[in-house]
Coordinates of N, CA, C and O in Angstrom, one line a residue:
M1 N 73.2 145.1 103.6 CA 73.0 144.9 105.1 C 73.9 143.7 105.5 O 74.0 142.7 104.7
S2 N 74.5 143.9 106.6 CA 75.3 142.8 107.1 C 75.3 142.8 108.6 O 74.8 143.8 109.2
I3 N 75.9 141.8 109.2 CA 76.0 141.8 110.7 C 77.1 142.7 111.2 O 77.2 142.9 112.4
D4 N 77.9 143.3 110.3 CA 79.0 144.2 110.7 C 78.4 145.5 111.3 O 77.3 145.9 110.9
S5 N 79.1 146.1 112.2 CA 78.7 147.3 112.8 C 78.8 148.5 111.8 O 79.5 148.4 110.8
V6 N 78.2 149.6 112.1 CA 78.4 150.8 111.3 C 79.8 151.2 111.2 O 80.2 151.8 110.2
F7 N 80.6 151.0 112.2 CA 82.0 151.3 112.2 C 82.8 150.5 111.2 O 83.7 151.0 110.5
V8 N 82.5 149.2 111.2 CA 83.1 148.3 110.2 C 82.7 148.7 108.8 O 83.5 148.7 107.9
H9 N 81.4 149.1 108.6 CA 80.9 149.5 107.3 C 81.7 150.8 106.8 O 82.1 150.9 105.7
K10 N 81.9 151.7 107.8 CA 82.6 152.9 107.4 C 84.0 152.6 107.0 O 84.5 153.1 106.0
M11 N 84.7 151.7 107.7 CA 86.1 151.3 107.4 C 86.1 150.6 106.0 O 86.9 150.9 105.2
W12 N 85.1 149.7 105.8 CA 85.0 149.0 104.5 C 84.8 150.0 103.4 O 85.5 149.9 102.4
D13 N 84.0 151.0 103.6 CA 83.7 152.0 102.5 C 84.9 152.9 102.3 O 85.4 153.1 101.2
D14 N 85.5 153.3 103.4 CA 86.7 154.2 103.3 C 87.9 153.6 102.7 O 88.6 154.2 101.9
H15 N 88.1 152.3 103.0 CA 89.4 151.7 102.6 C 89.3 150.6 101.5 O 90.3 150.2 100.9
E16 N 88.1 150.2 101.1 CA 87.9 149.3 100.0 C 87.0 149.8 99.0 O 87.4 150.0 97.8
L17 N 85.7 150.0 99.3 CA 84.7 150.4 98.3 C 85.0 151.7 97.6 O 84.8 151.8 96.4
S18 N 85.6 152.6 98.3 CA 85.9 153.9 97.7 C 87.0 153.8 96.7 O 87.1 154.6 95.8
K19 N 87.7 152.7 96.7 CA 88.8 152.5 95.8 C 88.2 151.7 94.5 O 88.8 151.7 93.5
M20 N 87.1 151.1 94.7 CA 86.4 150.4 93.6 C 85.4 151.3 92.9 O 85.2 151.1 91.7
V21 N 84.7 152.1 93.7 CA 83.7 153.0 93.2 C 84.1 154.4 93.6 O 84.1 154.7 94.8
Q22 N 84.3 155.3 92.7 CA 84.8 156.6 93.0 C 83.7 157.3 94.0 O 82.6 157.3 93.7
G23 N 84.2 157.7 95.1 CA 83.4 158.4 96.1 C 82.6 157.4 97.0 O 81.8 157.8 97.8
G24 N 82.9 156.1 96.9 CA 82.3 155.1 97.7 C 80.9 154.7 97.1 O 80.5 155.2 96.1
I25 N 80.3 153.8 97.8 CA 79.0 153.4 97.2 C 77.9 154.4 97.4 O 77.9 155.2 98.4
P26 N 77.0 154.6 96.5 CA 76.0 155.6 96.5 C 74.7 155.3 97.3 O 73.7 155.8 97.0
F27 N 74.9 154.4 98.3 CA 73.7 154.1 99.1 C 74.2 153.7 100.5 O 75.4 153.3 100.7
P28 N 73.3 153.8 101.5 CA 73.8 153.4 102.8 C 73.9 151.9 103.0 O 73.2 151.2 102.4
M29 N 74.8 151.6 103.9 CA 74.9 150.2 104.3 C 74.2 150.1 105.6 O 74.3 150.9 106.5
L30 N 73.4 149.0 105.8 CA 72.6 148.8 107.0 C 73.3 147.7 107.9 O 73.9 146.8 107.3
S31 N 73.2 147.9 109.2 CA 73.8 147.0 110.1 C 72.8 146.1 110.8 O 71.8 146.6 111.3
D32 N 73.0 144.8 110.7 CA 72.1 143.9 111.4 C 72.9 143.1 112.4 O 73.0 141.9 112.4
T33 N 73.5 143.9 113.4 CA 74.4 143.3 114.3 C 73.9 142.1 115.1 O 74.6 141.2 115.5
G34 N 72.6 142.1 115.4 CA 72.0 140.9 116.1 C 71.6 139.8 115.2 O 71.2 138.7 115.7
G35 N 71.6 140.0 113.9 CA 71.2 139.0 113.0 C 69.7 138.8 112.9 O 69.2 137.8 112.4
K36 N 68.9 139.7 113.4 CA 67.5 139.6 113.4 C 66.9 139.5 111.9 O 66.0 138.7 111.6
V37 N 67.3 140.5 111.1 CA 66.8 140.5 109.7 C 67.3 139.2 109.0 O 66.6 138.6 108.3
G38 N 68.6 138.9 109.2 CA 69.2 137.7 108.5 C 68.4 136.5 109.0 O 68.2 135.6 108.2
S39 N 68.1 136.4 110.3 CA 67.3 135.2 110.8 C 65.9 135.2 110.1 O 65.5 134.1 109.7
A40 N 65.3 136.3 110.0 CA 63.9 136.4 109.4 C 64.0 135.9 107.9 O 63.0 135.2 107.5
F41 N 65.1 136.1 107.2 CA 65.2 135.7 105.8 C 66.0 134.4 105.7 O 66.2 133.9 104.6
G42 N 66.3 133.8 106.8 CA 67.0 132.4 106.8 C 68.4 132.4 106.3 O 68.9 131.4 105.8
V43 N 69.1 133.6 106.4 CA 70.5 133.6 106.0 C 71.5 133.8 107.1 O 72.7 133.8 106.8
Y44 N 71.0 133.9 108.3 CA 71.9 134.1 109.5 C 72.3 132.7 110.1 O 71.4 132.0 110.5
D45 N 73.5 132.4 110.2 CA 74.0 131.2 110.9 C 74.4 131.6 112.3 O 75.5 132.2 112.6
E46 N 73.5 131.4 113.3 CA 73.7 131.9 114.6 C 74.9 131.2 115.3 O 75.6 131.9 116.0
E47 N 75.1 129.9 115.0 CA 76.2 129.2 115.6 C 77.6 129.8 115.2 O 78.5 130.0 116.0
A48 N 77.7 130.1 113.9 CA 78.9 130.7 113.4 C 79.0 132.2 113.5 O 80.0 132.8 113.4
G49 N 77.8 132.8 113.7 CA 77.7 134.3 113.9 C 78.0 135.0 112.5 O 78.5 136.1 112.5
V50 N 77.6 134.4 111.4 CA 77.8 135.0 110.1 C 76.5 134.9 109.3 O 75.6 134.1 109.6
E51 N 76.4 135.8 108.3 CA 75.3 135.7 107.4 C 75.8 135.2 106.0 O 76.9 135.6 105.6
M52 N 75.0 134.4 105.4 CA 75.3 134.1 104.0 C 75.0 135.3 103.1 O 74.3 136.2 103.5
R53 N 75.5 135.3 101.9 CA 75.2 136.4 101.0 C 73.8 136.2 100.4 O 73.6 135.3 99.5
G54 N 72.8 136.9 100.8 CA 71.5 136.8 100.3 C 71.1 138.0 99.6 O 71.4 139.2 99.9
R55 N 70.3 137.8 98.5 CA 69.7 138.9 97.7 C 68.2 138.6 97.6 O 67.8 137.5 97.2
F56 N 67.4 139.5 98.0 CA 65.9 139.4 97.9 C 65.3 140.5 97.1 O 65.6 141.6 97.4
I57 N 64.5 140.1 96.1 CA 63.8 141.1 95.4 C 62.3 141.1 95.9 O 61.6 140.1 95.8
I58 N 61.9 142.2 96.5 CA 60.7 142.3 97.2 C 59.8 143.4 96.5 O 60.3 144.5 96.2
D59 N 58.6 143.0 96.1 CA 57.7 144.0 95.3 C 57.1 145.0 96.3 O 57.2 144.9 97.5
P60 N 56.4 146.0 95.7 CA 55.8 147.0 96.5 C 54.8 146.5 97.6 O 54.6 147.2 98.5
E61 N 54.3 145.3 97.3 CA 53.3 144.8 98.3 C 54.0 144.0 99.4 O 53.4 143.4 100.3
G62 N 55.4 143.9 99.3 CA 56.1 143.2 100.4 C 56.3 141.7 100.1 O 56.7 141.0 100.9
I63 N 56.0 141.3 98.9 CA 56.1 139.9 98.5 C 57.4 139.6 97.8 O 57.8 140.3 96.9
I64 N 58.1 138.6 98.3 CA 59.4 138.2 97.7 C 59.1 137.6 96.4 O 58.5 136.6 96.2
Q65 N 59.7 138.2 95.3 CA 59.5 137.8 94.0 C 60.7 136.9 93.5 O 60.6 136.1 92.6
G66 N 61.9 137.2 94.1 CA 63.1 136.4 93.8 C 64.1 136.5 94.9 O 64.1 137.4 95.7
F67 N 64.9 135.5 95.0 CA 66.0 135.5 96.0 C 67.1 134.6 95.5 O 66.9 133.7 94.7
E68 N 68.3 134.9 96.1 CA 69.5 134.1 95.8 C 70.3 134.1 97.1 O 70.4 135.1 97.7
V69 N 70.7 132.9 97.5 CA 71.5 132.8 98.7 C 72.8 132.1 98.4 O 72.8 131.0 97.8
L70 N 74.0 132.7 98.6 CA 75.3 132.1 98.3 C 76.1 132.1 99.6 O 75.9 132.9 100.5
T71 N 77.0 131.1 99.7 CA 77.9 131.1 100.8 C 78.9 132.2 100.8 O 79.1 132.7 99.7
P72 N 79.4 132.7 101.9 CA 80.3 133.9 101.9 C 81.4 134.0 100.9 O 81.7 135.0 100.4
P73 N 82.0 132.9 100.5 CA 83.2 133.0 99.5 C 82.8 133.5 98.1 O 83.6 133.8 97.3
V74 N 81.5 133.4 97.8 CA 81.1 133.7 96.4 C 80.3 135.0 96.4 O 79.3 135.1 97.1
G75 N 80.7 135.9 95.5 CA 80.0 137.2 95.4 C 78.8 137.1 94.5 O 78.7 136.2 93.7
R76 N 77.9 138.1 94.6 CA 76.8 138.2 93.7 C 77.0 139.0 92.5 O 78.0 139.7 92.4
N77 N 76.1 138.9 91.5 CA 76.3 139.6 90.2 C 75.3 140.7 90.2 O 74.1 140.5 90.0
I78 N 75.7 142.0 90.4 CA 74.8 143.1 90.4 C 74.1 143.3 89.0 O 72.9 143.7 89.0
S79 N 74.8 143.0 87.9 CA 74.1 143.1 86.6 C 72.9 142.2 86.5 O 71.9 142.6 86.0
E80 N 73.0 141.0 87.1 CA 71.9 140.0 87.0 C 70.8 140.5 87.9 O 69.6 140.4 87.6
T81 N 71.1 141.1 89.1 CA 70.1 141.6 90.0 C 69.3 142.7 89.3 O 68.1 142.7 89.3
I82 N 70.0 143.6 88.6 CA 69.4 144.7 87.9 C 68.5 144.2 86.8 O 67.3 144.6 86.6
R83 N 69.0 143.2 86.0 CA 68.2 142.6 85.0 C 66.9 142.0 85.5 O 65.8 142.2 85.0
Q84 N 67.0 141.3 86.6 CA 65.8 140.7 87.2 C 64.8 141.7 87.7 O 63.6 141.6 87.5
V85 N 65.3 142.8 88.4 CA 64.4 143.8 88.8 C 63.7 144.4 87.6 O 62.5 144.6 87.6
Q86 N 64.4 144.7 86.5 CA 63.8 145.2 85.3 C 62.7 144.2 84.7 O 61.7 144.7 84.3
A87 N 63.0 143.0 84.8 CA 62.1 141.9 84.3 C 60.8 141.9 85.2 O 59.7 141.9 84.7
F88 N 61.0 141.9 86.5 CA 59.9 141.9 87.4 C 59.0 143.2 87.2 O 57.8 143.1 87.3
Q89 N 59.7 144.3 87.0 CA 59.0 145.6 86.7 C 58.1 145.5 85.5 O 57.0 145.9 85.4
L90 N 58.7 144.9 84.4 CA 58.0 144.8 83.1 C 56.8 143.9 83.3 O 55.7 144.2 82.9
V91 N 57.0 142.8 84.0 CA 55.9 141.8 84.2 C 54.8 142.5 85.0 O 53.6 142.4 84.7
R92 N 55.2 143.2 86.0 CA 54.2 143.9 86.9 C 53.4 145.0 86.1 O 52.2 145.0 86.2
E93 N 54.2 145.8 85.4 CA 53.5 146.8 84.6 C 52.6 146.3 83.6 O 51.5 146.9 83.2
S94 N 52.9 145.1 83.0 CA 52.0 144.5 82.0 C 50.9 143.7 82.6 O 50.1 143.1 81.9
K95 N 50.8 143.7 84.0 CA 49.8 142.9 84.7 C 49.8 141.4 84.3 O 48.8 140.8 84.2
G96 N 51.0 140.9 84.0 CA 51.2 139.5 83.7 C 50.9 139.1 82.3 O 50.9 137.9 82.0
T97 N 50.7 140.1 81.4 CA 50.4 139.8 80.0 C 51.7 139.5 79.2 O 51.6 139.1 78.1
Q98 N 52.8 139.8 79.9 CA 54.1 139.6 79.2 C 55.0 138.8 80.2 O 54.9 139.0 81.4
A99 N 55.8 137.9 79.7 CA 56.8 137.2 80.5 C 58.2 137.4 79.9 O 58.3 137.6 78.7
T100 N 59.2 137.3 80.7 CA 60.5 137.5 80.2 C 61.3 136.1 80.2 O 61.4 135.5 81.2
P101 N 61.7 135.7 79.0 CA 62.4 134.4 78.9 C 63.9 134.6 79.5 O 64.3 135.7 79.8
S102 N 64.5 133.5 79.5 CA 65.9 133.4 80.0 C 66.8 134.4 79.3 O 66.8 134.5 78.1
G103 N 67.5 135.2 80.1 CA 68.5 136.1 79.6 C 67.8 137.4 79.1 O 68.5 138.3 78.5
W104 N 66.5 137.6 79.2 CA 65.8 138.8 78.7 C 66.5 140.0 79.3 O 66.9 140.1 80.4
R105 N 66.5 141.0 78.4 CA 67.0 142.4 78.8 C 66.0 143.4 78.2 O 65.4 143.0 77.2
P106 N 66.0 144.6 78.7 CA 65.1 145.6 78.1 C 65.4 145.7 76.6 O 66.6 145.7 76.2
G107 N 64.4 145.7 75.8 CA 64.6 145.8 74.3 C 64.5 144.5 73.6 O 64.2 144.4 72.4
K108 N 64.6 143.4 74.4 CA 64.5 142.1 73.8 C 63.0 141.7 73.8 O 62.2 142.3 74.5
I109 N 62.7 140.7 73.0 CA 61.3 140.3 72.9 C 60.8 139.7 74.2 O 61.6 139.1 75.0
T110 N 59.5 139.8 74.5 CA 58.9 139.1 75.6 C 58.0 138.1 75.1 O 57.7 138.0 73.9
L111 N 57.5 137.3 76.0 CA 56.6 136.2 75.6 C 55.2 136.5 76.2 O 55.1 137.2 77.2
K112 N 54.2 136.1 75.5 CA 52.8 136.2 76.0 C 52.4 134.9 76.6 O 52.1 133.9 75.8
P113 N 52.3 134.8 77.9 CA 52.0 133.6 78.5 C 50.5 133.2 78.2 O 49.7 134.0 78.1
G114 N 50.3 131.9 78.1 CA 49.0 131.3 77.8 C 49.1 130.0 77.2 O 50.2 129.5 76.8
P115 N 47.9 129.4 77.0 CA 47.9 128.0 76.4 C 48.5 128.0 75.0 O 49.1 126.9 74.6
D116 N 48.4 129.0 74.2 CA 49.0 129.0 72.9 C 50.5 129.0 72.9 O 51.1 128.6 71.8
L117 N 51.1 129.4 73.9 CA 52.6 129.4 74.0 C 53.2 128.0 74.4 O 54.3 127.7 74.1
V118 N 52.4 127.2 75.1 CA 52.8 125.9 75.6 C 53.3 125.0 74.5 O 52.7 124.8 73.5
G119 N 54.6 124.6 74.6 CA 55.2 123.8 73.6 C 55.7 124.5 72.4 O 56.2 123.9 71.4
K120 N 55.6 125.8 72.4 CA 56.0 126.6 71.2 C 57.0 127.7 71.6 O 57.3 128.6 70.7
V121 N 57.5 127.8 72.8 CA 58.4 128.8 73.1 C 59.6 128.8 72.2 O 60.1 129.8 71.7
W122 N 60.1 127.6 71.8 CA 61.2 127.4 70.9 C 61.0 128.1 69.6 O 62.0 128.5 68.9
E123 N 59.8 128.3 69.2 CA 59.5 129.0 67.9 C 59.8 130.5 67.9 O 60.2 131.1 66.9
V124 N 59.7 131.1 69.1 CA 60.0 132.6 69.2 C 61.2 132.9 70.0 O 61.8 134.0 69.9
W125 N 61.7 132.0 70.9 CA 62.9 132.3 71.7 C 63.9 131.2 71.4 O 63.8 130.1 71.7
K126 N 65.0 131.7 70.8 CA 66.1 130.8 70.5 C 67.2 130.9 71.6 O 67.5 132.0 72.1
T127 N 67.9 129.8 71.9 CA 68.9 129.7 72.9 C 69.9 130.9 72.9 O 70.2 131.5 73.9
P128 N 70.4 131.2 71.7 CA 71.4 132.3 71.6 C 70.9 133.6 72.1 O 71.7 134.5 72.5
M129 N 69.6 133.8 72.1 CA 69.0 135.0 72.5 C 69.1 135.3 74.0 O 68.9 136.4 74.5
A130 N 69.5 134.2 74.8 CA 69.6 134.3 76.2 C 71.0 134.9 76.6 O 71.2 135.2 77.8
F131 N 71.8 135.1 75.6 CA 73.2 135.6 75.9 C 73.4 136.9 75.2 O 72.9 137.1 74.1
D132 N 74.2 137.7 75.8 CA 74.5 139.0 75.2 C 75.7 138.9 74.3 O 76.5 138.1 74.4

């Protein structure tokens, strides 16, 4: 979603994105020309008429579980977004009985939150495990 019009989105998809992703992006781009959604999420700069790059992970109940806001010159990392969505899904499915440490990916160990883990994370989660 951006403050650009649907016409700008079409041009962007036709002339840029379709060259990066065969057939263009596989999802619709939404237009927030008045900045209402951006204002609601605190990423719209009304004076400059631009939105910062915001990413919000919202659960099925409508609760923001994670967000990242970057200034326009810096792009987001879709791989990190997917990783975080997978982590939030795992935690939700486990009803909070599992937690995902730094750099967690599907297939890596999870942590069992609770008093027994306090001060002992280092015993089961090593720093190199946070990197692929």
